[in-house]
Amino acid sequence: MDEDEVTVREQNFHSQVREYIICFLLFAALYIVSYCIITRYKRKTDDHEDEDAIVNRISLYLCTFTLAVSAGAVLLLPFSIVSNEILLSFPKNYYIQWLNGSLIHGLWNLVSLFSNLCLFVLMPFAYFFLESEGFAGSKKGIKARILETFVMLFLLALLILGMVWVASALIDNDAASMESLYDLWEFYLPYLYSCISLMGGLLLLMCTPVGLSRMFTVWGQLLVKPTILEDLDEQIYCIHLQEEALQRRLNGLSAQCNITHLHKELEGIRSQKNKLERRKKASAWERNLLYPVVMLILLTGTAISVLLVALNILYLLVDETAMPKGSKERGIGNASLSPFGVVQAAIEIIMMFYLLVSSVVGFYSLRVFEGLTPRKDDTTMTTIIGCCVSILVLSSALPVMSRTLGITRFDLLGDFGRFNWLGNFYIVLSYNLLFAVVTTLCLVRKFTSAIREALLKALGLDKLHLSNSPTDAETSKHSANGHQKSL
């Protein structure tokens, strides 16, 4: 009996060590990739080692850690779905015994813990540490900046906890809820993270439909459009003449204001000339096949996402088991959650990544967040911190949104399934309805923009700027310039 107990303890010990090693290797890979991404966009500074350089380096490491946690949150559901299908296909394979429910639950709990740590501790610390200079009258240095940072963090914690205490006291005023107000670990942090997840879900609800329609414009700018009833040689010749005329005007002017304006106009003309030359040099399959195929893929992905949400709305109305919920069971690999097996699991994973890319594109397309758009080798650390916080909020809400919208039937694990608002039928139903309606309206507005511009032009109202979309305005401007050049 003693030998059996020792054997079981040894097996549990080795299993725990194996899980820790796997988690460390996965996180190390994500950290390296995140570091390469951030250094690609971070503004280059001098190699001189001073106080600001040390502060920037510490903030860089904290941002890298946060971005790695965000990538882990994005990969949680796909990794869990793939693991479940692998265990179903090879239940007794010796080489995949390490892939079990304990490891999957451990990853979900670690990502939830690190998300809280980054959102409430590391990122505020990085921002305050970057902006700190030390208290007035104290000796300048790293220690003074650290002291000021911790004081600011303490005041911020008091402010947030006070707001959460007041909000929870106003919402739930029964005796049990009043007693839980003094429980920091079991009440405050889960309740606060639940509020943050709801904000992230609302942010995704705002960004994803915009991104789904914006994806067509982004890919349209990256790919070469088909040349139908267009004479590229004539357009290039007209732009070349306009470029020479502007160059002659620049050579004859001396006023600084006029020179600056003409330089910007000349850069725009050269950019348009490069695009036309690229379209001319593109091969026939790239012009006539690649662009329609990509547009068809985008349209299919968007249609599938809207269809899945519509079906989920029907399921919510007729079956209460369609409600998103958390699972504490470790039964990974017992049953497939997809009626069509591996094929449906692959479609679900593709749709998750498609929604993620669309939400990021939509996030940076909104005018409120345009200032956070990273630029290669020219992004400040403050902007990087803002980007990391935004991506962390979006990525942490992605598994919840995917389950709420019915993109997947995989139950949320760990603390992700403990959010209070997931059990509210009206919130979940309203979320699905808003996503379907807003996505449909954005697509209709996108595909009817050309018709609206043509009607406004035919009625002579194209110069009144009735369109609020910057993309539509830019398209109208380019079409007007092309019309003038052809004349």
C-alpha atoms as one frame of an Amber mdcrd trajectory, in Angstrom:
protein
   0.000   0.000   0.000   2.856   2.344   0.862   4.603   1.540  -2.408   1.397
   2.277  -4.325   1.041   5.618  -2.564   4.649   6.499  -3.348   4.113   5.536
  -6.978   1.015   7.723  -7.248   2.850  10.637  -5.608   5.765  10.202  -8.020
   3.417  10.158 -10.993   1.669  13.314  -9.803   5.022  14.996  -9.209   6.330
  14.110 -12.672   3.049  15.207 -14.246   3.264  18.593 -12.518   6.895  19.054
 -13.579   6.042  18.101 -17.159   3.163  20.599 -17.231   5.379  23.371 -15.869
   8.043  22.648 -18.492   5.475  22.643 -21.323   3.924  25.906 -20.107   7.365
  27.492 -19.822   8.389  26.421 -23.335   5.126  27.661 -24.846   5.396  30.998
 -23.065   9.086  31.359 -23.984   8.217  30.920 -27.671   5.429  33.519 -27.406
   7.777  35.897 -25.541  10.443  35.689 -28.261   7.901  36.348 -31.004   6.405
  39.257 -29.035   9.844  40.770 -28.455  10.612  40.649 -32.192   7.271  42.341
 -32.979   7.724  45.157 -30.454  11.349  45.877 -31.409  10.252  46.107 -35.038
   7.934  49.018 -34.220   9.747  50.611 -31.280  11.443  53.934 -31.953  15.189
  53.544 -32.222  17.194  55.316 -29.518  20.856  55.932 -28.856  22.947  53.163
 -27.326  24.073  55.482 -24.530  23.355  53.815 -21.184  21.573  56.301 -18.944
  18.608  56.419 -16.591  15.983  56.833 -19.329  17.465  53.934 -21.287  17.119
  51.627 -18.262  13.520  52.745 -17.718  12.696  52.191 -21.400  14.248  48.732
 -21.293  12.227  47.709 -18.233   9.037  49.028 -19.831   9.933  47.140 -23.018
  10.252  43.847 -21.104   6.923  44.412 -19.357   5.208  45.208 -22.684   6.718
  42.080 -24.217   5.385  40.003 -21.333   1.924  41.535 -21.783   1.902  40.910
 -25.538   2.953  37.282 -24.938   0.055  36.858 -22.499  -2.283  38.361 -25.116
  -1.063  35.827 -27.682  -1.640  33.063 -25.140  -5.209  34.265 -24.554  -5.838
  34.204 -28.309  -4.502  30.643 -28.634  -6.434  29.225 -25.666  -9.574  28.132
 -27.499  -7.837  26.912 -30.695  -5.293  24.933 -28.664  -8.053  23.406 -26.511
 -10.176  22.459 -29.539  -7.206  20.912 -31.367  -6.164  19.021 -28.216  -9.672
  17.640 -27.782  -9.803  16.386 -31.386  -6.292  14.859 -31.156  -7.178  12.983
 -27.971 -10.362  11.700 -29.618  -8.451  10.502 -32.679  -5.525   8.937 -30.758
  -6.851   8.062 -27.285  -4.100   5.588 -26.335  -1.109   6.990 -28.170   1.940
   7.026 -25.887   3.474  10.157 -27.415   0.513  12.414 -26.637  -0.108  11.349
 -23.052   1.244  14.727 -21.953  -1.753  16.368 -23.641  -4.452  16.022 -20.986
  -7.193  17.945 -19.216  -4.915  18.992 -16.363  -2.548  20.759 -18.775  -5.399
  22.520 -20.606  -6.988  23.750 -17.371  -3.583  24.847 -16.119  -3.013  26.941
 -19.246  -6.424  28.618 -18.886  -5.758  29.431 -15.229  -2.265  30.770 -15.953
  -3.492  33.005 -18.774  -6.285  34.336 -16.558  -3.818  35.015 -13.717  -1.251
  36.703 -15.974  -3.979  38.753 -17.685  -5.018  40.182 -14.316  -1.378  40.746
 -13.376  -0.598  42.597 -16.623  -3.780  44.632 -16.697  -3.822  45.804 -13.086
  -0.133  45.788 -12.101   2.485  45.534 -14.845   1.057  47.923 -17.427   0.156
  50.676 -14.919   3.621  50.226 -13.418   5.262  50.517 -16.859   3.332  53.695
 -17.681   3.888  55.428 -14.327   7.532  54.324 -14.284   8.041  55.758 -17.757
   6.406  59.068 -16.856   7.878  59.423 -13.355  10.702  61.798 -12.462  10.817
  61.461  -8.667   9.185  63.598  -6.017  10.152  67.248  -5.733  13.097  67.715
  -3.373  14.186  64.071  -3.497  17.391  62.819  -5.056  16.950  61.972  -8.713
  17.548  58.442  -9.843  15.962  55.040 -10.430  15.016  54.603  -6.757  13.137
  57.918  -6.681  11.234  56.993  -9.822  10.357  53.560  -8.413   9.097  55.159
  -5.199   6.882  57.587  -7.099   5.590  54.744  -9.275   4.580  52.620  -6.282
   2.838  55.582  -4.661   0.866  56.197  -7.859  -0.007  52.493  -8.081  -1.243
  52.521  -4.480  -3.451  55.555  -5.132  -4.766  53.978  -8.360  -5.580  50.736
  -6.505  -7.498  52.671  -3.848  -9.434  54.528  -6.542 -10.355  51.358  -8.480
 -11.269  49.362  -5.377 -13.401  52.223  -4.124 -15.252  52.468  -7.421 -15.839
  48.705  -7.503 -17.036  48.762  -3.867 -19.531  51.544  -4.571 -20.765  49.946
  -7.813 -21.240  46.505  -6.230 -22.968  48.013  -3.171 -25.410  49.844  -5.426
 -26.166  46.809  -7.581 -26.389  44.099  -4.880 -27.487  45.387  -1.481 -28.486
  42.135   0.189 -26.730  40.813   3.299 -24.617  38.171   1.542 -23.343  40.665
  -1.013 -22.530  43.214   1.688 -20.424  40.623   3.519 -18.547  39.739   0.333
 -17.551  43.377  -0.142 -14.724  42.821   2.347 -13.333  39.771   0.518 -10.549
  41.021  -1.739  -9.373  37.825  -3.426 -12.661  35.960  -3.846 -14.861  38.953
  -4.697 -13.024  42.078  -5.774 -10.634  40.679  -8.373 -13.153  38.310 -10.086
 -15.800  41.047 -10.095 -13.341  43.615 -11.446 -12.078  41.249 -14.142 -15.671
  40.432 -15.044 -16.306  44.148 -15.615 -13.139  44.411 -17.707 -14.194  41.386
 -19.775 -17.597  42.980 -20.379 -15.868  46.175 -21.525 -13.616  44.090 -23.776
 -16.656  42.309 -25.194 -18.338  45.641 -25.922 -15.116  46.902 -27.530 -15.024
  43.787 -29.712 -18.689  44.341 -30.556 -17.772  47.830 -31.743 -14.528  46.947
 -33.565 -15.290  43.601 -35.215 -18.180  44.688 -37.509 -16.155  47.733 -38.586
 -13.135  45.509 -39.211 -15.155  42.979 -41.220 -16.156  45.707 -43.667 -12.769
  47.437 -43.528 -10.960  44.197 -44.488 -12.216  44.541 -48.059 -10.618  47.991
 -48.339  -7.337  46.874 -46.747  -6.922  43.884 -49.039  -8.038  45.986 -51.989
  -5.113  48.321 -51.306  -2.616  45.459 -50.926  -3.659  43.522 -54.024  -3.688
  44.512 -57.669  -7.198  45.133 -58.949  -8.309  43.829 -62.365  -7.883  46.312
 -65.219 -11.307  46.432 -66.825 -11.877  49.147 -69.465  -8.785  51.004 -68.237
  -5.793  52.280 -70.151  -2.923  52.203 -67.673  -0.403  53.616 -70.159  -2.525
  56.728 -70.677  -2.986  57.221 -66.924   0.746  56.840 -66.287   1.496  59.323
 -69.094  -0.941  61.896 -67.621   0.532  61.517 -64.137   4.048  61.831 -65.558
   3.099  65.120 -67.220   1.549  66.364 -63.973   4.678  65.374 -62.063   6.909
  67.304 -64.471   4.648  70.375 -64.219   4.811  70.328 -60.413   8.586  69.870
 -60.513   8.951  72.940 -62.738   6.752  74.953 -60.343   8.910  73.858 -57.415
  12.068  74.940 -59.195  10.624  78.421 -59.771   9.183  79.066 -56.275  10.952
  80.369 -53.182   8.105  80.806 -50.644   8.346  78.160 -47.921   4.591  77.642
 -47.486   4.000  77.056 -51.174   6.992  74.734 -51.408   5.722  72.592 -48.514
   2.261  72.313 -50.061   3.658  71.403 -53.475   6.027  68.838 -51.978   3.091
  67.037 -50.352   1.162  67.121 -53.623   4.210  65.815 -55.497   4.593  62.923
 -53.031   0.936  61.993 -53.532   1.344  62.012 -57.311   4.480  59.846 -57.139
   2.703  57.404 -54.830  -0.180  57.113 -57.271   2.300  56.681 -60.121   4.024
  53.820 -58.278   0.678  52.105 -57.746  -0.179  52.365 -61.442   3.249  51.020
 -62.425   2.797  48.127 -60.014  -0.584  47.343 -61.581   1.011  47.432 -65.031
   3.879  45.095 -64.056   1.590  42.586 -62.290   1.033  39.262 -63.992  -2.289
  38.296 -65.540  -3.157  35.744 -62.825  -2.404  38.270 -60.106  -4.633  40.887
 -61.708  -7.519  38.710 -62.831  -7.513  35.756 -60.392  -5.933  36.623 -57.033
  -8.026  39.713 -56.290 -11.442  38.056 -56.967 -10.442  34.943 -54.997  -9.373
  36.959 -51.927 -12.540  39.070 -52.060 -14.626  35.898 -52.330 -12.828  34.395
 -49.310 -13.465  37.530 -47.253 -17.112  37.599 -48.275 -17.502  33.892 -47.441
 -15.881  34.310 -44.017 -18.088  37.264 -43.176 -21.221  35.447 -44.367 -20.336
  32.356 -42.295 -19.797  34.457 -39.168 -23.164  36.194 -39.564 -24.850  32.848
 -40.286 -23.339  31.246 -37.167 -24.522  34.159 -35.036 -28.035  33.924 -36.520
 -28.166  30.190 -35.756 -26.927  30.854 -32.241 -29.762  33.351 -31.723 -32.246
  30.632 -32.650 -30.535  28.183 -30.289 -30.721  30.721 -27.461 -34.458  31.143
 -27.993 -35.294  27.412 -28.022 -32.541  25.753 -25.963 -31.128  27.073 -22.693
 -28.016  24.873 -23.009 -26.802  27.258 -25.737 -25.967  29.811 -23.029 -22.209
  30.279 -22.546 -21.034  28.690 -19.346 -17.887  27.666 -17.563 -16.734  24.098
 -17.046 -14.709  22.770 -14.132 -14.529  19.221 -15.445 -11.224  17.908 -16.770
 -12.837  15.611 -19.331 -10.843  16.756 -22.346 -10.957  14.157 -25.107 -14.136
  12.399 -23.963 -16.499  13.685 -26.673 -16.336  15.906 -29.722 -18.097  19.238
 -29.339 -18.434  19.603 -33.118 -21.150  17.576 -34.915 -18.989  17.388 -38.064
 -15.807  16.506 -36.243 -12.426  17.770 -37.422 -13.840  19.767 -40.334 -16.100
  21.881 -38.139 -13.322  22.284 -35.559 -11.012  23.632 -38.292 -13.724  26.048
 -39.474 -14.265  27.276 -35.914 -10.548  27.948 -35.440 -10.308  29.776 -38.770
 -13.327  31.907 -37.868 -11.787  32.815 -34.496  -8.597  34.062 -36.101 -10.609
  35.853 -38.789 -12.643  37.665 -36.143  -9.443  38.512 -34.250  -7.778  40.065
 -37.299 -10.991  41.909 -38.143 -11.278  43.285 -34.602  -7.682  44.561 -34.666
  -8.227  46.172 -38.084 -11.484  47.699 -36.886  -9.849  48.922 -33.665  -7.184
  50.902 -35.500  -9.752  52.106 -38.068 -11.802  53.896 -35.414 -11.007  57.589
 -35.134 -10.789  57.370 -31.336  -7.873  54.909 -31.498  -6.076  56.144 -34.620
  -3.374  57.698 -32.436  -2.397  54.219 -31.179  -1.528  52.932 -34.649   2.069
  51.622 -34.477   4.609  52.755 -37.060   7.723  50.844 -37.983  10.786  52.105
 -36.060   8.847  55.210 -34.964   6.530  54.176 -32.105   7.059  55.642 -28.643
   6.994  53.483 -25.521   3.839  55.254 -24.314   2.047  54.279 -27.532   3.367
  50.714 -27.245   1.981  50.479 -23.701  -1.416  51.686 -24.958  -1.332  49.161
 -27.811  -0.412  46.296 -25.454  -3.228  47.162 -23.042  -5.744  47.404 -25.896
  -4.639  44.119 -27.457  -4.721  42.435 -24.034  -8.314  43.560 -23.451  -9.346
  42.419 -26.949  -7.554  39.061 -26.760  -8.857  38.299 -23.248 -12.411  38.933
 -24.445 -11.983  36.890 -27.655 -12.663  33.433 -26.099 -15.711  34.847 -24.310
 -16.998  36.500 -27.497 -16.430  33.351 -29.566 -18.449  31.280 -27.100 -21.131
  33.951 -26.638 -21.690  34.303 -30.390 -21.804  30.552 -30.904 -18.679  30.414
 -33.071 -17.669  27.392 -30.970 -19.430  25.136 -28.466 -16.321  24.577 -26.372
 -17.101  25.582 -22.771 -14.989  28.267 -21.143 -12.493  26.929 -18.612 -10.926
  28.427 -15.513 -11.846  31.947 -14.448 -13.079  32.753 -17.963 -16.292  30.881
 -17.187 -16.913  32.693 -13.889 -17.948  36.036 -15.371 -21.236  37.177 -13.865
 -22.780  38.556 -17.045 -22.438  35.261 -18.948 -25.439  33.872 -17.086 -27.721
  36.767 -18.047 -29.935  35.650 -20.934 -30.889  39.160 -22.019 -27.283  40.393
 -22.166 -26.188  37.377 -24.221 -29.165  37.615 -26.591 -28.727  41.381 -27.020
 -25.025  40.867 -27.728 -25.795  38.382 -30.523 -28.511  40.581 -32.021 -26.315
  43.691 -31.979 -23.419  41.844 -33.610 -25.593  40.479 -36.417 -27.372  43.787
 -37.061 -24.279  46.023 -36.880 -22.219  43.678 -39.074 -24.963  43.552 -41.693
 -25.345  47.347 -41.685 -21.588  47.866 -42.032 -21.430  45.491 -44.996 -24.444
  47.072 -46.684 -22.940  50.524 -46.191 -19.599  49.296 -47.551 -20.953  47.701
 -50.718 -23.400  50.504 -51.461 -20.828  53.278 -51.025 -19.891  53.224 -54.726
 -23.579  53.505 -55.717 -24.094  56.380 -53.273 -21.048  58.220 -54.610 -22.278
  57.759 -58.188 -25.738  59.080 -57.301 -24.294  62.089 -55.477 -22.026  62.803
 -58.435 -24.932  62.527 -60.867 -26.990  64.939 -58.756 -24.082  67.362 -58.417
 -23.853  66.870 -54.655 -20.437  65.182 -54.614 -18.693  68.391 -53.423 -20.846
  68.700 -50.305 -18.955  65.858 -48.491 -22.137  64.165 -47.336 -20.285  60.929
 -46.644 -18.887  60.560 -43.145 -16.583  57.706 -44.025 -12.952  58.709 -44.568
 -12.542  55.778 -46.918 -15.445  56.897 -49.063 -14.173  60.466 -49.088 -10.732
  59.292 -50.133 -12.216  57.137 -52.876 -14.301  60.059 -54.116 -11.230  62.308
 -54.120  -9.167  59.844 -56.157 -11.990  59.349 -58.642 -12.351  63.132 -59.048
  -8.602  63.501 -59.595  -8.654  60.729 -62.158 -11.557  62.427 -63.955  -9.678
  65.736 -64.107  -6.533  64.031 -65.412  -8.443  62.284 -68.154  -9.866  65.651
 -69.215
